[in-house]
PDB file of C-alpha atoms in Angstrom:
ATOM      1  CA  UNK A   1       0.000   0.000   0.000  1.00 70.00           C
ATOM      2  CA  UNK A   2       2.832   2.381   0.782  1.00 72.00           C
ATOM      3  CA  UNK A   3       4.481   1.767  -2.604  1.00 78.00           C
ATOM      4  CA  UNK A   4       1.163   2.219  -4.386  1.00 74.00           C
ATOM      5  CA  UNK A   5       0.558   5.466  -2.517  1.00 71.00           C
ATOM      6  CA  UNK A   6       4.023   6.712  -3.528  1.00 75.00           C
ATOM      7  CA  UNK A   7       3.380   5.907  -7.185  1.00 76.00           C
ATOM      8  CA  UNK A   8      -0.034   7.574  -7.198  1.00 73.00           C
ATOM      9  CA  UNK A   9       1.314  10.555  -5.260  1.00 73.00           C
ATOM     10  CA  UNK A  10       4.170  10.951  -7.735  1.00 75.00           C
ATOM     11  CA  UNK A  11       1.700  11.066 -10.620  1.00 73.00           C
ATOM     12  CA  UNK A  12      -0.397  13.619  -8.780  1.00 71.00           C
ATOM     13  CA  UNK A  13       2.654  15.861  -8.313  1.00 73.00           C
ATOM     14  CA  UNK A  14       3.642  15.905 -11.972  1.00 68.00           C
ATOM     15  CA  UNK A  15       0.339  15.662 -13.820  1.00 67.00           C
ATOM     16  CA  UNK A  16      -3.163  17.010 -13.610  1.00 62.00           C
ATOM     17  CA  UNK A  17      -4.986  14.452 -11.499  1.00 58.00           C
ATOM     18  CA  UNK A  18      -8.503  13.304 -12.147  1.00 63.00           C
ATOM     19  CA  UNK A  19     -11.063  13.130  -9.361  1.00 63.00           C
ATOM     20  CA  UNK A  20     -10.856   9.328  -9.289  1.00 66.00           C
ATOM     21  CA  UNK A  21      -7.081   9.439  -8.784  1.00 66.00           C
ATOM     22  CA  UNK A  22      -7.402  11.911  -5.909  1.00 68.00           C
ATOM     23  CA  UNK A  23     -10.057   9.720  -4.311  1.00 69.00           C
ATOM     24  CA  UNK A  24      -7.852   6.666  -4.786  1.00 67.00           C
ATOM     25  CA  UNK A  25      -4.926   8.487  -3.172  1.00 71.00           C
ATOM     26  CA  UNK A  26      -7.115   9.419  -0.186  1.00 71.00           C
ATOM     27  CA  UNK A  27      -8.271   5.787   0.060  1.00 73.00           C
ATOM     28  CA  UNK A  28      -4.665   4.589   0.251  1.00 75.00           C
ATOM     29  CA  UNK A  29      -3.621   7.243   2.757  1.00 77.00           C
ATOM     30  CA  UNK A  30      -6.436   6.313   5.144  1.00 76.00           C
ATOM     31  CA  UNK A  31      -5.579   2.614   4.908  1.00 78.00           C
ATOM     32  CA  UNK A  32      -1.913   3.380   5.566  1.00 83.00           C
ATOM     33  CA  UNK A  33      -2.829   5.522   8.568  1.00 84.00           C
ATOM     34  CA  UNK A  34      -4.713   2.680  10.207  1.00 85.00           C
ATOM     35  CA  UNK A  35      -2.126   0.037   9.283  1.00 87.00           C
ATOM     36  CA  UNK A  36       0.564   2.283  10.755  1.00 88.00           C
ATOM     37  CA  UNK A  37      -1.430   2.421  13.982  1.00 91.00           C
ATOM     38  CA  UNK A  38      -1.709  -1.381  14.056  1.00 92.00           C
ATOM     39  CA  UNK A  39       2.015  -1.741  13.373  1.00 91.00           C
ATOM     40  CA  UNK A  40       2.821   0.735  16.148  1.00 92.00           C
ATOM     41  CA  UNK A  41       1.060  -1.216  18.879  1.00 93.00           C
ATOM     42  CA  UNK A  42       1.711  -4.720  17.548  1.00 93.00           C
ATOM     43  CA  UNK A  43       5.434  -4.232  16.977  1.00 92.00           C
ATOM     44  CA  UNK A  44       6.841  -0.913  18.216  1.00 91.00           C
ATOM     45  CA  UNK A  45       5.200  -0.910  21.657  1.00 93.00           C
ATOM     46  CA  UNK A  46       6.448  -4.424  22.616  1.00 93.00           C
ATOM     47  CA  UNK A  47       9.881  -3.548  21.237  1.00 93.00           C
ATOM     48  CA  UNK A  48       9.915  -0.392  23.364  1.00 93.00           C
ATOM     49  CA  UNK A  49       9.095  -2.418  26.471  1.00 93.00           C
ATOM     50  CA  UNK A  50      11.907  -4.841  25.591  1.00 93.00           C
ATOM     51  CA  UNK A  51      14.365  -1.993  25.032  1.00 92.00           C
ATOM     52  CA  UNK A  52      13.477  -0.349  28.352  1.00 92.00           C
ATOM     53  CA  UNK A  53      13.743  -3.742  30.040  1.00 91.00           C
ATOM     54  CA  UNK A  54      17.267  -4.276  28.714  1.00 89.00           C
ATOM     55  CA  UNK A  55      18.333  -0.768  29.761  1.00 89.00           C
ATOM     56  CA  UNK A  56      16.939  -1.088  33.292  1.00 85.00           C
ATOM     57  CA  UNK A  57      18.279  -4.620  33.666  1.00 81.00           C
ATOM     58  CA  UNK A  58      21.770  -3.531  32.630  1.00 79.00           C
ATOM     59  CA  UNK A  59      21.625  -0.351  34.725  1.00 76.00           C
ATOM     60  CA  UNK A  60      22.975   1.864  31.953  1.00 80.00           C
ATOM     61  CA  UNK A  61      21.907   3.183  28.581  1.00 77.00           C
ATOM     62  CA  UNK A  62      23.847   4.005  25.454  1.00 85.00           C
ATOM     63  CA  UNK A  63      23.078   7.346  23.747  1.00 85.00           C
ATOM     64  CA  UNK A  64      21.596   5.492  20.792  1.00 86.00           C
ATOM     65  CA  UNK A  65      19.249   3.607  23.130  1.00 87.00           C
ATOM     66  CA  UNK A  66      18.099   6.868  24.724  1.00 87.00           C
ATOM     67  CA  UNK A  67      17.386   8.343  21.317  1.00 90.00           C
ATOM     68  CA  UNK A  68      15.551   5.176  20.283  1.00 89.00           C
ATOM     69  CA  UNK A  69      13.364   5.236  23.410  1.00 91.00           C
ATOM     70  CA  UNK A  70      12.401   8.885  22.944  1.00 92.00           C
ATOM     71  CA  UNK A  71      11.754   8.348  19.243  1.00 92.00           C
ATOM     72  CA  UNK A  72       9.572   5.307  19.931  1.00 92.00           C
ATOM     73  CA  UNK A  73       7.376   7.233  22.374  1.00 93.00           C
ATOM     74  CA  UNK A  74       6.999  10.112  19.914  1.00 93.00           C
ATOM     75  CA  UNK A  75       6.214   7.764  17.005  1.00 92.00           C
ATOM     76  CA  UNK A  76       3.529   5.946  18.986  1.00 93.00           C
ATOM     77  CA  UNK A  77       1.851   9.221  19.888  1.00 94.00           C
ATOM     78  CA  UNK A  78       2.219  10.545  16.361  1.00 92.00           C
ATOM     79  CA  UNK A  79       0.510   7.434  14.967  1.00 92.00           C
ATOM     80  CA  UNK A  80      -2.496   8.129  17.214  1.00 92.00           C
ATOM     81  CA  UNK A  81      -2.610  11.768  16.082  1.00 91.00           C
ATOM     82  CA  UNK A  82      -2.311  10.822  12.411  1.00 89.00           C
ATOM     83  CA  UNK A  83      -5.116   8.260  12.761  1.00 87.00           C
ATOM     84  CA  UNK A  84      -7.321  10.830  14.516  1.00 85.00           C
ATOM     85  CA  UNK A  85      -6.740  13.372  11.751  1.00 84.00           C
ATOM     86  CA  UNK A  86      -7.534  10.710   9.172  1.00 81.00           C
ATOM     87  CA  UNK A  87     -10.914  10.096  10.819  1.00 79.00           C
ATOM     88  CA  UNK A  88     -11.688  13.807  11.007  1.00 77.00           C
ATOM     89  CA  UNK A  89     -11.272  14.198   7.253  1.00 74.00           C
ATOM     90  CA  UNK A  90     -14.497  12.186   6.846  1.00 69.00           C
ATOM     91  CA  UNK A  91     -16.554  14.867   8.576  1.00 65.00           C
ATOM     92  CA  UNK A  92     -18.747  17.058   6.424  1.00 58.00           C
ATOM     93  CA  UNK A  93     -17.442  20.385   7.735  1.00 53.00           C
ATOM     94  CA  UNK A  94     -13.927  18.930   8.340  1.00 52.00           C
ATOM     95  CA  UNK A  95     -13.198  20.797  11.628  1.00 58.00           C
ATOM     96  CA  UNK A  96      -9.518  20.354  10.881  1.00 63.00           C
ATOM     97  CA  UNK A  97      -7.162  20.209  13.836  1.00 69.00           C
ATOM     98  CA  UNK A  98      -5.193  23.378  14.382  1.00 74.00           C
ATOM     99  CA  UNK A  99      -1.703  23.498  15.851  1.00 82.00           C
ATOM    100  CA  UNK A 100      -3.037  24.042  19.360  1.00 81.00           C
ATOM    101  CA  UNK A 101      -5.560  21.192  19.142  1.00 81.00           C
ATOM    102  CA  UNK A 102      -2.969  18.868  17.633  1.00 86.00           C
ATOM    103  CA  UNK A 103      -0.472  19.722  20.372  1.00 89.00           C
ATOM    104  CA  UNK A 104      -2.995  19.001  23.132  1.00 89.00           C
ATOM    105  CA  UNK A 105      -4.101  15.739  21.497  1.00 90.00           C
ATOM    106  CA  UNK A 106      -0.471  14.688  21.043  1.00 93.00           C
ATOM    107  CA  UNK A 107       0.476  15.663  24.593  1.00 93.00           C
ATOM    108  CA  UNK A 108      -2.339  13.902  26.440  1.00 91.00           C
ATOM    109  CA  UNK A 109      -1.734  10.688  24.525  1.00 93.00           C
ATOM    110  CA  UNK A 110       1.971  10.909  25.349  1.00 94.00           C
ATOM    111  CA  UNK A 111       1.212  11.510  29.044  1.00 94.00           C
ATOM    112  CA  UNK A 112      -1.080   8.460  29.145  1.00 94.00           C
ATOM    113  CA  UNK A 113       1.185   6.076  27.229  1.00 95.00           C
ATOM    114  CA  UNK A 114       4.434   6.806  29.096  1.00 93.00           C
ATOM    115  CA  UNK A 115       3.216   5.712  32.583  1.00 94.00           C
ATOM    116  CA  UNK A 116       1.640   2.575  31.147  1.00 95.00           C
ATOM    117  CA  UNK A 117       4.832   1.531  29.372  1.00 94.00           C
ATOM    118  CA  UNK A 118       6.885   2.335  32.468  1.00 93.00           C
ATOM    119  CA  UNK A 119       4.680   0.283  34.795  1.00 93.00           C
ATOM    120  CA  UNK A 120       4.740  -2.756  32.510  1.00 94.00           C
ATOM    121  CA  UNK A 121       8.521  -2.502  32.069  1.00 93.00           C
ATOM    122  CA  UNK A 122       9.283  -2.211  35.789  1.00 90.00           C
ATOM    123  CA  UNK A 123       7.068  -5.201  36.488  1.00 92.00           C
ATOM    124  CA  UNK A 124       8.945  -7.155  33.825  1.00 91.00           C
ATOM    125  CA  UNK A 125      12.317  -6.257  35.369  1.00 88.00           C
ATOM    126  CA  UNK A 126      11.484  -8.092  38.606  1.00 86.00           C
ATOM    127  CA  UNK A 127       9.159 -10.774  37.234  1.00 87.00           C
ATOM    128  CA  UNK A 128       9.949 -11.437  33.558  1.00 86.00           C
ATOM    129  CA  UNK A 129       7.672 -14.463  33.485  1.00 88.00           C
ATOM    130  CA  UNK A 130       4.916 -12.514  35.231  1.00 89.00           C
ATOM    131  CA  UNK A 131       4.394 -10.418  32.106  1.00 90.00           C
ATOM    132  CA  UNK A 132       3.701 -13.615  30.157  1.00 90.00           C
ATOM    133  CA  UNK A 133       0.783 -14.155  32.541  1.00 94.00           C
ATOM    134  CA  UNK A 134      -0.306 -10.532  32.917  1.00 95.00           C
ATOM    135  CA  UNK A 135      -0.516  -9.716  29.216  1.00 95.00           C
ATOM    136  CA  UNK A 136      -2.771 -12.668  28.195  1.00 95.00           C
ATOM    137  CA  UNK A 137      -5.131 -11.990  31.107  1.00 96.00           C
ATOM    138  CA  UNK A 138      -5.508  -8.284  30.316  1.00 96.00           C
ATOM    139  CA  UNK A 139      -5.669  -9.007  26.579  1.00 96.00           C
ATOM    140  CA  UNK A 140      -8.450 -11.533  27.156  1.00 97.00           C
ATOM    141  CA  UNK A 141     -10.405  -9.026  29.254  1.00 96.00           C
ATOM    142  CA  UNK A 142     -10.051  -6.404  26.506  1.00 95.00           C
ATOM    143  CA  UNK A 143     -10.994  -8.906  23.817  1.00 95.00           C
ATOM    144  CA  UNK A 144     -14.187  -9.837  25.666  1.00 95.00           C
ATOM    145  CA  UNK A 145     -14.950  -6.161  26.229  1.00 93.00           C
ATOM    146  CA  UNK A 146     -14.553  -5.365  22.525  1.00 92.00           C
ATOM    147  CA  UNK A 147     -16.701  -8.382  21.633  1.00 91.00           C
ATOM    148  CA  UNK A 148     -19.474  -7.206  23.955  1.00 90.00           C
ATOM    149  CA  UNK A 149     -19.449  -3.839  22.191  1.00 87.00           C
ATOM    150  CA  UNK A 150     -20.455  -5.599  18.982  1.00 82.00           C
ATOM    151  CA  UNK A 151     -17.961  -4.352  16.419  1.00 81.00           C
ATOM    152  CA  UNK A 152     -18.876  -4.598  12.737  1.00 79.00           C
ATOM    153  CA  UNK A 153     -15.631  -3.762  10.975  1.00 79.00           C
ATOM    154  CA  UNK A 154     -14.932  -6.718   8.674  1.00 79.00           C
ATOM    155  CA  UNK A 155     -17.215  -8.473   6.232  1.00 79.00           C
ATOM    156  CA  UNK A 156     -16.956 -12.002   7.692  1.00 83.00           C
ATOM    157  CA  UNK A 157     -16.790 -13.439  11.243  1.00 85.00           C
ATOM    158  CA  UNK A 158     -13.227 -14.784  10.988  1.00 87.00           C
ATOM    159  CA  UNK A 159     -11.494 -11.514  10.081  1.00 88.00           C
ATOM    160  CA  UNK A 160     -13.739  -9.714  12.554  1.00 88.00           C
ATOM    161  CA  UNK A 161     -12.354 -11.853  15.381  1.00 92.00           C
ATOM    162  CA  UNK A 162      -8.830 -11.078  14.181  1.00 92.00           C
ATOM    163  CA  UNK A 163      -9.660  -7.370  14.164  1.00 90.00           C
ATOM    164  CA  UNK A 164     -10.967  -7.599  17.731  1.00 93.00           C
ATOM    165  CA  UNK A 165      -7.805  -9.399  18.790  1.00 94.00           C
ATOM    166  CA  UNK A 166      -5.674  -6.599  17.328  1.00 93.00           C
ATOM    167  CA  UNK A 167      -7.823  -3.946  19.019  1.00 93.00           C
ATOM    168  CA  UNK A 168      -7.379  -5.789  22.327  1.00 95.00           C
ATOM    169  CA  UNK A 169      -3.599  -5.452  21.942  1.00 95.00           C
ATOM    170  CA  UNK A 170      -3.976  -1.711  21.305  1.00 95.00           C
ATOM    171  CA  UNK A 171      -6.189  -1.381  24.376  1.00 95.00           C
ATOM    172  CA  UNK A 172      -3.450  -2.977  26.467  1.00 96.00           C
ATOM    173  CA  UNK A 173      -1.429   0.199  25.884  1.00 95.00           C
ATOM    174  CA  UNK A 174      -3.842   2.938  24.818  1.00 93.00           C
ATOM    175  CA  UNK A 175      -7.505   3.873  24.367  1.00 91.00           C
ATOM    176  CA  UNK A 176      -9.094   2.927  21.031  1.00 88.00           C
ATOM    177  CA  UNK A 177     -12.789   3.468  20.307  1.00 85.00           C
ATOM    178  CA  UNK A 178     -14.449   0.839  18.103  1.00 81.00           C
ATOM    179  CA  UNK A 179     -18.210   1.042  18.766  1.00 78.00           C
ATOM    180  CA  UNK A 180     -20.765   3.754  17.943  1.00 75.00           C
ATOM    181  CA  UNK A 181     -22.492   5.814  20.594  1.00 71.00           C
ATOM    182  CA  UNK A 182     -21.330   7.968  23.454  1.00 74.00           C
ATOM    183  CA  UNK A 183     -17.861   7.013  24.643  1.00 77.00           C
ATOM    184  CA  UNK A 184     -17.829   8.741  28.029  1.00 81.00           C
ATOM    185  CA  UNK A 185     -18.877   5.712  30.064  1.00 86.00           C
ATOM    186  CA  UNK A 186     -16.648   3.329  28.105  1.00 89.00           C
ATOM    187  CA  UNK A 187     -13.737   5.721  28.483  1.00 89.00           C
ATOM    188  CA  UNK A 188     -14.235   6.001  32.247  1.00 91.00           C
ATOM    189  CA  UNK A 189     -14.356   2.206  32.577  1.00 92.00           C
ATOM    190  CA  UNK A 190     -11.255   1.732  30.452  1.00 94.00           C
ATOM    191  CA  UNK A 191      -9.092   4.397  32.070  1.00 93.00           C
ATOM    192  CA  UNK A 192     -10.211   3.312  35.524  1.00 94.00           C
ATOM    193  CA  UNK A 193      -9.199  -0.266  34.731  1.00 95.00           C
ATOM    194  CA  UNK A 194      -5.833   0.735  33.246  1.00 95.00           C
ATOM    195  CA  UNK A 195      -5.110   3.106  36.128  1.00 93.00           C
ATOM    196  CA  UNK A 196      -5.781   0.389  38.719  1.00 94.00           C
ATOM    197  CA  UNK A 197      -3.835  -2.213  36.727  1.00 95.00           C
ATOM    198  CA  UNK A 198      -0.817   0.081  36.256  1.00 94.00           C
ATOM    199  CA  UNK A 199      -0.912   1.069  39.947  1.00 92.00           C
ATOM    200  CA  UNK A 200      -0.861  -2.597  40.959  1.00 93.00           C
ATOM    201  CA  UNK A 201       2.120  -3.243  38.673  1.00 92.00           C
ATOM    202  CA  UNK A 202       3.949  -0.255  40.150  1.00 90.00           C
ATOM    203  CA  UNK A 203       3.162  -1.296  43.731  1.00 90.00           C
ATOM    204  CA  UNK A 204       4.402  -4.801  42.969  1.00 89.00           C
ATOM    205  CA  UNK A 205       7.706  -3.341  41.797  1.00 87.00           C
ATOM    206  CA  UNK A 206       7.991  -1.070  44.861  1.00 84.00           C
ATOM    207  CA  UNK A 207       7.332  -4.064  47.102  1.00 85.00           C
ATOM    208  CA  UNK A 208       9.745  -6.414  45.380  1.00 79.00           C
ATOM    209  CA  UNK A 209      12.702  -4.254  44.339  1.00 75.00           C
ATOM    210  CA  UNK A 210      15.887  -4.638  46.441  1.00 63.00           C
ATOM    211  CA  UNK A 211      16.453  -2.205  49.305  1.00 60.00           C
ATOM    212  CA  UNK A 212      19.964  -1.387  48.088  1.00 51.00           C
ATOM    213  CA  UNK A 213      18.775  -0.288  44.701  1.00 56.00           C
ATOM    214  CA  UNK A 214      21.456   0.761  42.237  1.00 61.00           C
ATOM    215  CA  UNK A 215      18.961   2.970  40.409  1.00 68.00           C
ATOM    216  CA  UNK A 216      17.492   5.334  43.033  1.00 72.00           C
ATOM    217  CA  UNK A 217      16.091   7.647  40.356  1.00 75.00           C
ATOM    218  CA  UNK A 218      13.431   5.065  39.451  1.00 81.00           C
ATOM    219  CA  UNK A 219      11.436   5.669  42.647  1.00 80.00           C
ATOM    220  CA  UNK A 220      10.806   9.391  42.016  1.00 83.00           C
ATOM    221  CA  UNK A 221      10.200   8.669  38.331  1.00 84.00           C
ATOM    222  CA  UNK A 222       7.596   6.079  39.247  1.00 84.00           C
ATOM    223  CA  UNK A 223       6.018   8.428  41.806  1.00 84.00           C
ATOM    224  CA  UNK A 224       5.731  11.066  39.072  1.00 86.00           C
ATOM    225  CA  UNK A 225       3.969   8.617  36.761  1.00 89.00           C
ATOM    226  CA  UNK A 226       0.614   8.911  38.573  1.00 87.00           C
ATOM    227  CA  UNK A 227       0.446  12.750  38.328  1.00 90.00           C
ATOM    228  CA  UNK A 228       1.545  12.365  34.707  1.00 92.00           C
ATOM    229  CA  UNK A 229      -1.363  10.010  33.978  1.00 92.00           C
ATOM    230  CA  UNK A 230      -3.846  12.249  35.804  1.00 91.00           C
ATOM    231  CA  UNK A 231      -2.565  15.275  33.869  1.00 93.00           C
ATOM    232  CA  UNK A 232      -3.092  13.346  30.652  1.00 91.00           C
ATOM    233  CA  UNK A 233      -6.679  12.607  31.671  1.00 91.00           C
ATOM    234  CA  UNK A 234      -7.176  16.298  32.485  1.00 92.00           C
ATOM    235  CA  UNK A 235      -5.902  17.365  29.073  1.00 90.00           C
ATOM    236  CA  UNK A 236      -8.106  14.721  27.467  1.00 89.00           C
ATOM    237  CA  UNK A 237     -11.109  16.169  29.268  1.00 86.00           C
ATOM    238  CA  UNK A 238     -10.177  19.676  28.101  1.00 86.00           C
ATOM    239  CA  UNK A 239      -9.854  18.446  24.523  1.00 83.00           C
ATOM    240  CA  UNK A 240     -13.251  16.748  24.465  1.00 79.00           C
ATOM    241  CA  UNK A 241     -14.855  19.708  26.259  1.00 81.00           C
ATOM    242  CA  UNK A 242     -13.727  22.492  23.928  1.00 77.00           C
ATOM    243  CA  UNK A 243     -11.977  21.062  20.847  1.00 71.00           C
ATOM    244  CA  UNK A 244     -13.893  17.910  19.853  1.00 65.00           C
ATOM    245  CA  UNK A 245     -15.844  18.102  16.527  1.00 59.00           C
ATOM    246  CA  UNK A 246     -19.101  17.225  18.320  1.00 58.00           C
ATOM    247  CA  UNK A 247     -18.736  20.365  20.409  1.00 60.00           C
ATOM    248  CA  UNK A 248     -17.915  22.463  17.354  1.00 57.00           C
ATOM    249  CA  UNK A 249     -20.953  21.065  15.548  1.00 53.00           C
ATOM    250  CA  UNK A 250     -23.211  21.851  18.482  1.00 53.00           C
ATOM    251  CA  UNK A 251     -21.947  25.440  18.531  1.00 52.00           C
ATOM    252  CA  UNK A 252     -22.335  25.880  14.817  1.00 50.00           C
ATOM    253  CA  UNK A 253     -25.976  24.881  14.456  1.00 41.00           C
ATOM    254  CA  UNK A 254     -29.184  23.803  16.083  1.00 36.00           C
ATOM    255  CA  UNK A 255     -29.391  20.521  17.916  1.00 36.00           C
ATOM    256  CA  UNK A 256     -30.609  17.712  15.677  1.00 35.00           C
ATOM    257  CA  UNK A 257     -32.623  14.780  16.882  1.00 35.00           C
ATOM    258  CA  UNK A 258     -30.553  11.596  17.029  1.00 33.00           C
ATOM    259  CA  UNK A 259     -33.143   9.511  15.183  1.00 36.00           C
ATOM    260  CA  UNK A 260     -33.185  11.999  12.311  1.00 37.00           C
ATOM    261  CA  UNK A 261     -29.397  11.925  12.126  1.00 39.00           C
ATOM    262  CA  UNK A 262     -29.436   8.124  12.027  1.00 44.00           C
ATOM    263  CA  UNK A 263     -32.077   8.079   9.294  1.00 39.00           C
ATOM    264  CA  UNK A 264     -30.110  10.621   7.241  1.00 43.00           C
ATOM    265  CA  UNK A 265     -26.956   8.556   7.584  1.00 45.00           C
ATOM    266  CA  UNK A 266     -28.699   5.351   6.509  1.00 43.00           C
ATOM    267  CA  UNK A 267     -30.188   7.126   3.487  1.00 40.00           C
ATOM    268  CA  UNK A 268     -26.776   8.600   2.700  1.00 44.00           C
ATOM    269  CA  UNK A 269     -25.165   5.147   2.848  1.00 45.00           C
ATOM    270  CA  UNK A 270     -27.797   3.722   0.512  1.00 39.00           C
ATOM    271  CA  UNK A 271     -27.260   6.612  -1.896  1.00 40.00           C
ATOM    272  CA  UNK A 272     -23.518   6.107  -1.676  1.00 38.00           C
ATOM    273  CA  UNK A 273     -23.708   2.400  -2.506  1.00 40.00           C
ATOM    274  CA  UNK A 274     -25.630   3.211  -5.668  1.00 36.00           C
ATOM    275  CA  UNK A 275     -23.358   6.036  -6.805  1.00 38.00           C
ATOM    276  CA  UNK A 276     -19.767   5.280  -5.793  1.00 40.00           C
ATOM    277  CA  UNK A 277     -17.389   2.802  -7.261  1.00 41.00           C
ATOM    278  CA  UNK A 278     -16.316   0.037  -4.831  1.00 42.00           C
ATOM    279  CA  UNK A 279     -12.584   0.401  -5.493  1.00 46.00           C
ATOM    280  CA  UNK A 280     -12.656   4.076  -4.455  1.00 53.00           C
ATOM    281  CA  UNK A 281     -14.451   3.545  -1.177  1.00 53.00           C
ATOM    282  CA  UNK A 282     -12.887   3.077   2.229  1.00 64.00           C
ATOM    283  CA  UNK A 283     -15.928   1.888   4.199  1.00 64.00           C
ATOM    284  CA  UNK A 284     -13.885   0.576   7.128  1.00 67.00           C
ATOM    285  CA  UNK A 285     -12.346   3.926   8.017  1.00 67.00           C
ATOM    286  CA  UNK A 286     -15.647   5.669   7.392  1.00 67.00           C
ATOM    287  CA  UNK A 287     -17.332   3.251   9.809  1.00 66.00           C
ATOM    288  CA  UNK A 288     -14.738   4.057  12.476  1.00 70.00           C
ATOM    289  CA  UNK A 289     -15.187   7.791  11.863  1.00 65.00           C
ATOM    290  CA  UNK A 290     -18.930   7.391  12.347  1.00 63.00           C
ATOM    291  CA  UNK A 291     -18.284   5.534  15.614  1.00 62.00           C
ATOM    292  CA  UNK A 292     -15.695   8.027  16.847  1.00 62.00           C
ATOM    293  CA  UNK A 293     -17.728  11.140  15.998  1.00 62.00           C
ATOM    294  CA  UNK A 294     -21.371  10.098  16.555  1.00 56.00           C
ATOM    295  CA  UNK A 295     -22.650  13.677  16.770  1.00 54.00           C
ATOM    296  CA  UNK A 296     -20.977  15.004  13.635  1.00 53.00           C
ATOM    297  CA  UNK A 297     -22.334  14.804  10.122  1.00 51.00           C
ATOM    298  CA  UNK A 298     -20.261  12.726   7.733  1.00 54.00           C
ATOM    299  CA  UNK A 299     -19.311  13.918   4.293  1.00 53.00           C
ATOM    300  CA  UNK A 300     -21.494  13.273   1.271  1.00 50.00           C
ATOM    301  CA  UNK A 301     -21.007  10.486  -1.272  1.00 43.00           C
ATOM    302  CA  UNK A 302     -18.293  12.272  -3.254  1.00 42.00           C
ATOM    303  CA  UNK A 303     -16.173  12.953  -0.181  1.00 46.00           C
ATOM    304  CA  UNK A 304     -16.397   9.613   1.611  1.00 44.00           C
ATOM    305  CA  UNK A 305     -12.657   9.081   1.368  1.00 47.00           C
ATOM    306  CA  UNK A 306     -11.918  12.558   2.657  1.00 49.00           C
ATOM    307  CA  UNK A 307     -10.562  13.405  -0.794  1.00 43.00           C
ATOM    308  CA  UNK A 308     -11.228  17.116  -0.312  1.00 42.00           C
ATOM    309  CA  UNK A 309      -9.153  17.267   2.880  1.00 40.00           C
TER     310      UNK A 309
END
């Protein structure tokens, strides 16, 4: 997909592009954005935990390892921001993220991911085999939770179960919304669970680490992780209070009845299926955008891939 996007993008730079080519380019970019997010949490996040584990176990870090750790944290947060911007391009009025909104979204995700990674790594330093028990248990709980939400992302049951399994891995490290409707209650449940789980991992490390610790800086760093997580939740609340597209939509027009919005969306989807070509449609990302922004109007049939963004 990346190579195809480069070829199409190269043609768009040097020739007058038709509307179908622009739509196809948008289709590829949205797919790449989501695949990058999957790759980040399936590969980069476990590698980051392993790298931190090796550094803490050895008691020293090379400059290249420090740069790699910082870069990994920034790339994970950037993948979340890029995915969020990709979803927002499906909205009718766009509500594009400004620099301030992007900075807040990036920062609160970074503040939530760092304590989680740190807690898991410190637990692995003392009990390496404990992580092999902890991860499957938490992953199973997240998988059941996603299943109960009734996702409808893939076209057949088998791939849908695989998608839920991947989402459960993402939820082990970070929040990821997959079901339509209001997310406040689900978000409170998730962050409450992760906060308690991370606190238990941190307390287990504080209880089990040797008294003559060769790394005394870890205790204050770990004590600062809780305020860091709470600050991330505070910034998240500020973002969804003043900068979320649902809030902007509510300010920009009259309140619309939910049933009418649902009926309009169903009619729009029917109209889209009759007008658009299948190879230019990205229904999966559009479905996630509809779940992530339930109060915002989605773009019309010609802009379903966010081609005008």
